[in-house]
Amino acid sequence: DAKTTQPPSMDCAEGRAANLPCNHSTISGNEYVYWYRQIHSQGPQYIIHGLKNNETNEMASLIITEDRKSSTLILPHATLRDTAVYYCIVRGGARGGSNYKLTFGKGTLLTVNP
Amino acid sequence: EAQVTQNPRYLITVTGKKLTVTCSQNMNHEYMSWYRQDPGLGLRQIYYSMNVEVTDKGDVPEGYKVSRKEKRNFPLILESPSPNQTSLYFCASRYTSGGGKLTEAFFGQGTRLTVV
């Protein structure tokens, strides 16, 4: 799986958009970009994933650059409850046991301030 | 409500005393796995199971056992716990859908284990 690089921490004001970047310059053609978050030692929570098109769901938007070497997770109106560690994970689409493993890096600690 | 349930949430035990952490999911997921999370090391996979009676080692399986006798349950067994197994443990599950479609993993709320 491709490695990812994320800033260790970011701050955001409550109500503003939070834009979390992720670099994955070695991503290959069949690898997806996943985002999970972990709120203070709770179980990680799935947010969104994409291959090459931008994606949006009720939680967030995912913008993937045309060359797919980087992506941005956007929380449109951050709240205090969005304070968490956000993980960007790149993994392939192949099926099979070891391919379902999620490799978590250090992630970005997003702090939403009142 | 779709969920992965782990028990207990907190456990303090002594070295060598066998323990089991249970994990149950209500989503009919084929795939289940266990992770441990340690400061500075992140989340690491211990064992996984593709379906009933099919289990395999993850990245850090030493000192752990698992079983998958029913689709919904995937207990983690520590036959002889040691202090280096003090950690935060997470169980996760997901579908292994056909056609290459990927689906998200659901995680339990965690079990904080302390071995003294």
mmCIF file of C-alpha atoms in Angstrom:
data_model
loop_
_atom_site.group_PDB
_atom_site.id
_atom_site.type_symbol
_atom_site.label_atom_id
_atom_site.label_comp_id
_atom_site.label_asym_id
_atom_site.label_seq_id
_atom_site.Cartn_x
_atom_site.Cartn_y
_atom_site.Cartn_z
ATOM 1 C CA ASP A 1 0.000 0.000 0.000
ATOM 2 C CA ALA A 2 1.148 3.528 -0.764
ATOM 3 C CA LYS A 3 2.500 5.612 2.093
ATOM 4 C CA THR A 4 0.730 8.769 3.141
ATOM 5 C CA THR A 5 1.973 12.010 4.667
ATOM 6 C CA GLN A 6 -0.223 14.202 6.832
ATOM 7 C CA PRO A 7 0.517 17.221 9.012
ATOM 8 C CA PRO A 8 0.664 16.182 12.661
ATOM 9 C CA SER A 9 -1.825 18.791 13.812
ATOM 10 C CA MET A 10 -4.214 21.486 12.645
ATOM 11 C CA ASP A 11 -6.577 23.956 14.251
ATOM 12 C CA CYS A 12 -9.940 25.111 13.008
ATOM 13 C CA ALA A 13 -12.524 27.543 14.317
ATOM 14 C CA GLU A 14 -15.945 26.159 15.090
ATOM 15 C CA GLY A 15 -18.338 26.672 12.198
ATOM 16 C CA ARG A 16 -15.579 27.096 9.654
ATOM 17 C CA ALA A 17 -14.503 24.563 7.066
ATOM 18 C CA ALA A 18 -11.674 22.231 8.045
ATOM 19 C CA ASN A 19 -9.417 21.223 5.170
ATOM 20 C CA LEU A 20 -7.142 18.294 5.968
ATOM 21 C CA PRO A 21 -4.443 17.524 3.393
ATOM 22 C CA CYS A 22 -2.845 14.190 2.598
ATOM 23 C CA ASN A 23 0.029 13.418 0.265
ATOM 24 C CA HIS A 24 0.207 10.002 -1.379
ATOM 25 C CA SER A 25 2.641 10.541 -4.217
ATOM 26 C CA THR A 26 3.338 6.822 -4.716
ATOM 27 C CA ILE A 27 -0.296 5.820 -5.105
ATOM 28 C CA SER A 28 -0.929 3.324 -7.871
ATOM 29 C CA GLY A 29 -3.818 3.160 -10.286
ATOM 30 C CA ASN A 30 -5.986 0.695 -8.396
ATOM 31 C CA GLU A 31 -5.500 2.161 -4.934
ATOM 32 C CA TYR A 32 -8.260 3.990 -3.127
ATOM 33 C CA VAL A 33 -7.961 6.859 -0.655
ATOM 34 C CA TYR A 34 -9.795 6.263 2.618
ATOM 35 C CA TRP A 35 -10.343 8.608 5.527
ATOM 36 C CA TYR A 36 -11.081 7.501 9.070
ATOM 37 C CA ARG A 37 -11.116 9.447 12.298
ATOM 38 C CA GLN A 38 -10.603 8.518 15.926
ATOM 39 C CA ILE A 39 -12.153 10.591 18.663
ATOM 40 C CA HIS A 40 -10.141 10.331 21.876
ATOM 41 C CA SER A 41 -9.351 6.596 22.076
ATOM 42 C CA GLN A 42 -12.721 5.543 20.689
ATOM 43 C CA GLY A 43 -12.858 3.099 17.809
ATOM 44 C CA PRO A 44 -11.882 4.559 14.431
ATOM 45 C CA GLN A 45 -14.827 5.741 12.383
ATOM 46 C CA TYR A 46 -15.080 5.597 8.610
ATOM 47 C CA ILE A 47 -15.621 8.957 6.939
ATOM 48 C CA ILE A 48 -15.307 8.652 3.178
ATOM 49 C CA HIS A 49 -13.285 7.073 0.386
ATOM 50 C CA GLY A 50 -12.601 7.644 -3.295
ATOM 51 C CA LEU A 51 -10.622 6.469 -6.284
ATOM 52 C CA LYS A 52 -10.221 9.454 -8.578
ATOM 53 C CA ASN A 53 -13.448 11.402 -8.583
ATOM 54 C CA ASN A 54 -14.383 13.820 -5.844
ATOM 55 C CA GLU A 55 -16.797 12.349 -3.352
ATOM 56 C CA THR A 56 -19.282 13.819 -0.901
ATOM 57 C CA ASN A 57 -21.411 12.309 1.815
ATOM 58 C CA GLU A 58 -23.231 13.567 4.864
ATOM 59 C CA MET A 59 -20.031 13.852 6.852
ATOM 60 C CA ALA A 60 -17.469 15.290 4.491
ATOM 61 C CA SER A 61 -16.140 15.877 1.002
ATOM 62 C CA LEU A 62 -13.067 14.304 -0.512
ATOM 63 C CA ILE A 63 -11.139 16.156 -3.183
ATOM 64 C CA ILE A 64 -8.531 14.125 -5.062
ATOM 65 C CA THR A 65 -6.109 15.905 -7.384
ATOM 66 C CA GLU A 66 -6.094 14.952 -11.027
ATOM 67 C CA ASP A 67 -2.719 13.202 -10.730
ATOM 68 C CA ARG A 68 -4.035 11.460 -7.577
ATOM 69 C CA LYS A 69 -0.864 12.286 -5.669
ATOM 70 C CA SER A 70 -2.711 14.188 -2.979
ATOM 71 C CA SER A 71 -6.159 14.661 -1.530
ATOM 72 C CA THR A 72 -8.035 16.919 0.866
ATOM 73 C CA LEU A 73 -10.733 15.983 3.314
ATOM 74 C CA ILE A 74 -13.166 18.818 3.883
ATOM 75 C CA LEU A 75 -15.445 19.106 6.883
ATOM 76 C CA PRO A 76 -17.686 21.946 5.720
ATOM 77 C CA HIS A 77 -18.819 23.267 9.108
ATOM 78 C CA ALA A 78 -16.567 21.941 11.842
ATOM 79 C CA THR A 79 -17.999 21.481 15.318
ATOM 80 C CA LEU A 80 -16.299 20.820 18.642
ATOM 81 C CA ARG A 81 -17.267 17.156 18.257
ATOM 82 C CA ASP A 82 -15.104 16.944 15.143
ATOM 83 C CA THR A 83 -11.976 17.239 17.284
ATOM 84 C CA ALA A 84 -10.201 13.967 16.540
ATOM 85 C CA VAL A 85 -7.234 12.324 14.867
ATOM 86 C CA TYR A 86 -7.894 11.985 11.138
ATOM 87 C CA TYR A 87 -6.218 9.195 9.222
ATOM 88 C CA CYS A 88 -5.660 9.143 5.492
ATOM 89 C CA ILE A 89 -5.164 5.565 4.277
ATOM 90 C CA VAL A 90 -4.363 4.343 0.801
ATOM 91 C CA ARG A 91 -5.045 0.751 -0.098
ATOM 92 C CA GLY A 92 -5.672 -1.348 -3.134
ATOM 93 C CA GLY A 93 -8.891 -2.782 -4.414
ATOM 94 C CA ALA A 94 -7.731 -6.380 -4.533
ATOM 95 C CA ARG A 95 -9.748 -8.867 -2.548
ATOM 96 C CA GLY A 96 -8.233 -11.275 -0.051
ATOM 97 C CA GLY A 97 -7.471 -11.402 3.643
ATOM 98 C CA SER A 98 -4.332 -9.332 3.967
ATOM 99 C CA ASN A 99 -5.687 -6.769 1.494
ATOM 100 C CA TYR A 100 -8.431 -5.778 3.904
ATOM 101 C CA LYS A 101 -5.967 -4.671 6.565
ATOM 102 C CA LEU A 102 -5.996 -0.958 7.290
ATOM 103 C CA THR A 103 -2.547 0.532 7.795
ATOM 104 C CA PHE A 104 -2.934 3.544 10.057
ATOM 105 C CA GLY A 105 -0.203 6.153 10.149
ATOM 106 C CA LYS A 106 0.059 8.891 12.757
ATOM 107 C CA GLY A 107 -2.746 10.960 11.261
ATOM 108 C CA THR A 108 -3.602 14.621 11.848
ATOM 109 C CA LEU A 109 -4.907 15.818 15.168
ATOM 110 C CA LEU A 110 -7.613 18.316 14.284
ATOM 111 C CA THR A 111 -8.592 20.610 17.132
ATOM 112 C CA VAL A 112 -11.777 22.590 16.636
ATOM 113 C CA ASN A 113 -11.775 25.694 18.800
ATOM 114 C CA PRO A 114 -14.841 27.569 20.041
ATOM 115 C CA GLU B 1 -28.341 -0.304 15.020
ATOM 116 C CA ALA B 2 -25.309 -1.641 13.176
ATOM 117 C CA GLN B 3 -22.501 -2.102 15.622
ATOM 118 C CA VAL B 4 -19.447 -3.985 16.780
ATOM 119 C CA THR B 5 -19.565 -4.746 20.489
ATOM 120 C CA GLN B 6 -16.526 -5.515 22.585
ATOM 121 C CA ASN B 7 -16.441 -6.702 26.165
ATOM 122 C CA PRO B 8 -15.116 -5.832 28.590
ATOM 123 C CA ARG B 9 -14.332 -2.165 27.977
ATOM 124 C CA TYR B 10 -11.741 -2.103 30.739
ATOM 125 C CA LEU B 11 -9.772 -4.950 32.260
ATOM 126 C CA ILE B 12 -6.933 -5.155 34.750
ATOM 127 C CA THR B 13 -5.395 -8.588 35.155
ATOM 128 C CA VAL B 14 -2.262 -10.265 36.419
ATOM 129 C CA THR B 15 0.509 -11.844 34.432
ATOM 130 C CA GLY B 16 -0.273 -15.369 33.314
ATOM 131 C CA LYS B 17 -4.000 -15.367 33.999
ATOM 132 C CA LYS B 18 -5.846 -16.394 30.857
ATOM 133 C CA LEU B 19 -8.401 -13.954 29.546
ATOM 134 C CA THR B 20 -10.781 -13.549 26.635
ATOM 135 C CA VAL B 21 -11.995 -10.329 25.061
ATOM 136 C CA THR B 22 -15.217 -10.847 23.182
ATOM 137 C CA CYS B 23 -16.250 -9.189 19.929
ATOM 138 C CA SER B 24 -19.636 -9.451 18.293
ATOM 139 C CA GLN B 25 -21.074 -7.783 15.194
ATOM 140 C CA ASN B 26 -24.683 -7.646 14.023
ATOM 141 C CA MET B 27 -24.096 -6.788 10.362
ATOM 142 C CA ASN B 28 -23.482 -10.302 8.984
ATOM 143 C CA HIS B 29 -19.948 -9.278 8.002
ATOM 144 C CA GLU B 30 -17.680 -12.003 6.746
ATOM 145 C CA TYR B 31 -14.402 -10.310 7.681
ATOM 146 C CA MET B 32 -13.382 -9.562 11.251
ATOM 147 C CA SER B 33 -10.077 -8.482 12.722
ATOM 148 C CA TRP B 34 -8.320 -7.391 15.883
ATOM 149 C CA TYR B 35 -5.986 -4.406 16.279
ATOM 150 C CA ARG B 36 -3.962 -3.112 19.148
ATOM 151 C CA GLN B 37 -3.069 0.540 19.613
ATOM 152 C CA ASP B 38 0.008 1.694 21.464
ATOM 153 C CA PRO B 39 1.463 5.205 21.848
ATOM 154 C CA GLY B 40 3.911 5.962 19.079
ATOM 155 C CA LEU B 41 3.143 2.712 17.254
ATOM 156 C CA GLY B 42 -0.364 3.396 16.026
ATOM 157 C CA LEU B 43 -2.862 0.668 15.251
ATOM 158 C CA ARG B 44 -1.449 -2.719 14.339
ATOM 159 C CA GLN B 45 -3.367 -5.756 13.202
ATOM 160 C CA ILE B 46 -3.155 -8.859 15.399
ATOM 161 C CA TYR B 47 -5.329 -11.450 13.656
ATOM 162 C CA TYR B 48 -8.055 -11.493 11.074
ATOM 163 C CA SER B 49 -10.745 -13.858 9.872
ATOM 164 C CA MET B 50 -12.200 -14.055 6.400
ATOM 165 C CA ASN B 51 -15.169 -16.153 7.504
ATOM 166 C CA VAL B 52 -16.227 -18.908 9.896
ATOM 167 C CA GLU B 53 -13.330 -21.226 10.719
ATOM 168 C CA VAL B 54 -10.925 -19.171 8.564
ATOM 169 C CA THR B 55 -8.373 -17.148 10.541
ATOM 170 C CA ASP B 56 -4.892 -15.838 9.826
ATOM 171 C CA LYS B 57 -2.110 -13.885 11.479
ATOM 172 C CA GLY B 58 -1.779 -10.154 11.154
ATOM 173 C CA ASP B 59 1.334 -8.147 11.910
ATOM 174 C CA VAL B 60 1.660 -8.798 15.643
ATOM 175 C CA PRO B 61 0.084 -12.194 16.464
ATOM 176 C CA GLU B 62 2.539 -13.404 19.122
ATOM 177 C CA GLY B 63 0.873 -14.129 22.435
ATOM 178 C CA TYR B 64 -2.659 -14.103 21.042
ATOM 179 C CA LYS B 65 -5.167 -16.645 19.791
ATOM 180 C CA VAL B 66 -8.492 -16.207 18.053
ATOM 181 C CA SER B 67 -11.383 -18.374 17.005
ATOM 182 C CA ARG B 68 -14.296 -17.937 14.620
ATOM 183 C CA LYS B 69 -16.910 -20.561 15.328
ATOM 184 C CA GLU B 70 -19.826 -18.308 14.463
ATOM 185 C CA LYS B 71 -20.013 -15.550 11.911
ATOM 186 C CA ARG B 72 -20.938 -12.848 14.399
ATOM 187 C CA ASN B 73 -18.307 -13.564 17.063
ATOM 188 C CA PHE B 74 -14.530 -13.243 17.010
ATOM 189 C CA PRO B 75 -13.011 -13.536 20.492
ATOM 190 C CA LEU B 76 -9.406 -12.609 21.244
ATOM 191 C CA ILE B 77 -7.703 -14.969 23.681
ATOM 192 C CA LEU B 78 -4.617 -14.233 25.724
ATOM 193 C CA GLU B 79 -3.513 -17.594 27.131
ATOM 194 C CA SER B 80 -0.793 -16.166 29.354
ATOM 195 C CA PRO B 81 -0.902 -12.373 29.347
ATOM 196 C CA SER B 82 2.266 -10.405 29.918
ATOM 197 C CA PRO B 83 2.783 -6.705 30.724
ATOM 198 C CA ASN B 84 3.828 -5.973 27.122
ATOM 199 C CA GLN B 85 0.269 -6.829 26.090
ATOM 200 C CA THR B 86 -1.006 -3.843 28.018
ATOM 201 C CA SER B 87 -2.733 -1.917 25.257
ATOM 202 C CA LEU B 88 -5.948 -0.588 23.766
ATOM 203 C CA TYR B 89 -7.604 -3.263 21.635
ATOM 204 C CA PHE B 90 -10.088 -2.800 18.826
ATOM 205 C CA CYS B 91 -12.205 -5.293 16.966
ATOM 206 C CA ALA B 92 -13.361 -4.452 13.446
ATOM 207 C CA SER B 93 -15.592 -6.011 10.813
ATOM 208 C CA ARG B 94 -16.568 -5.443 7.197
ATOM 209 C CA TYR B 95 -18.136 -7.130 4.211
ATOM 210 C CA THR B 96 -16.021 -8.934 1.669
ATOM 211 C CA SER B 97 -18.358 -8.072 -1.163
ATOM 212 C CA GLY B 98 -18.072 -9.399 -4.647
ATOM 213 C CA GLY B 99 -17.190 -7.506 -7.780
ATOM 214 C CA GLY B 100 -14.270 -5.717 -6.174
ATOM 215 C CA LYS B 101 -16.566 -3.298 -4.415
ATOM 216 C CA LEU B 102 -14.921 -1.925 -1.321
ATOM 217 C CA THR B 103 -16.760 -1.222 1.876
ATOM 218 C CA GLU B 104 -15.831 0.490 5.082
ATOM 219 C CA ALA B 105 -14.733 -1.167 8.289
ATOM 220 C CA PHE B 106 -16.734 -0.803 11.481
ATOM 221 C CA PHE B 107 -14.812 -0.683 14.736
ATOM 222 C CA GLY B 108 -15.794 -1.529 18.266
ATOM 223 C CA GLN B 109 -15.370 0.960 21.086
ATOM 224 C CA GLY B 110 -12.210 -0.610 22.363
ATOM 225 C CA THR B 111 -10.977 -2.625 25.329
ATOM 226 C CA ARG B 112 -8.329 -1.097 27.524
ATOM 227 C CA LEU B 113 -6.272 -3.936 28.970
ATOM 228 C CA THR B 114 -3.711 -3.569 31.726
ATOM 229 C CA VAL B 115 -1.530 -6.548 32.656
ATOM 230 C CA VAL B 116 0.358 -6.169 35.939
#
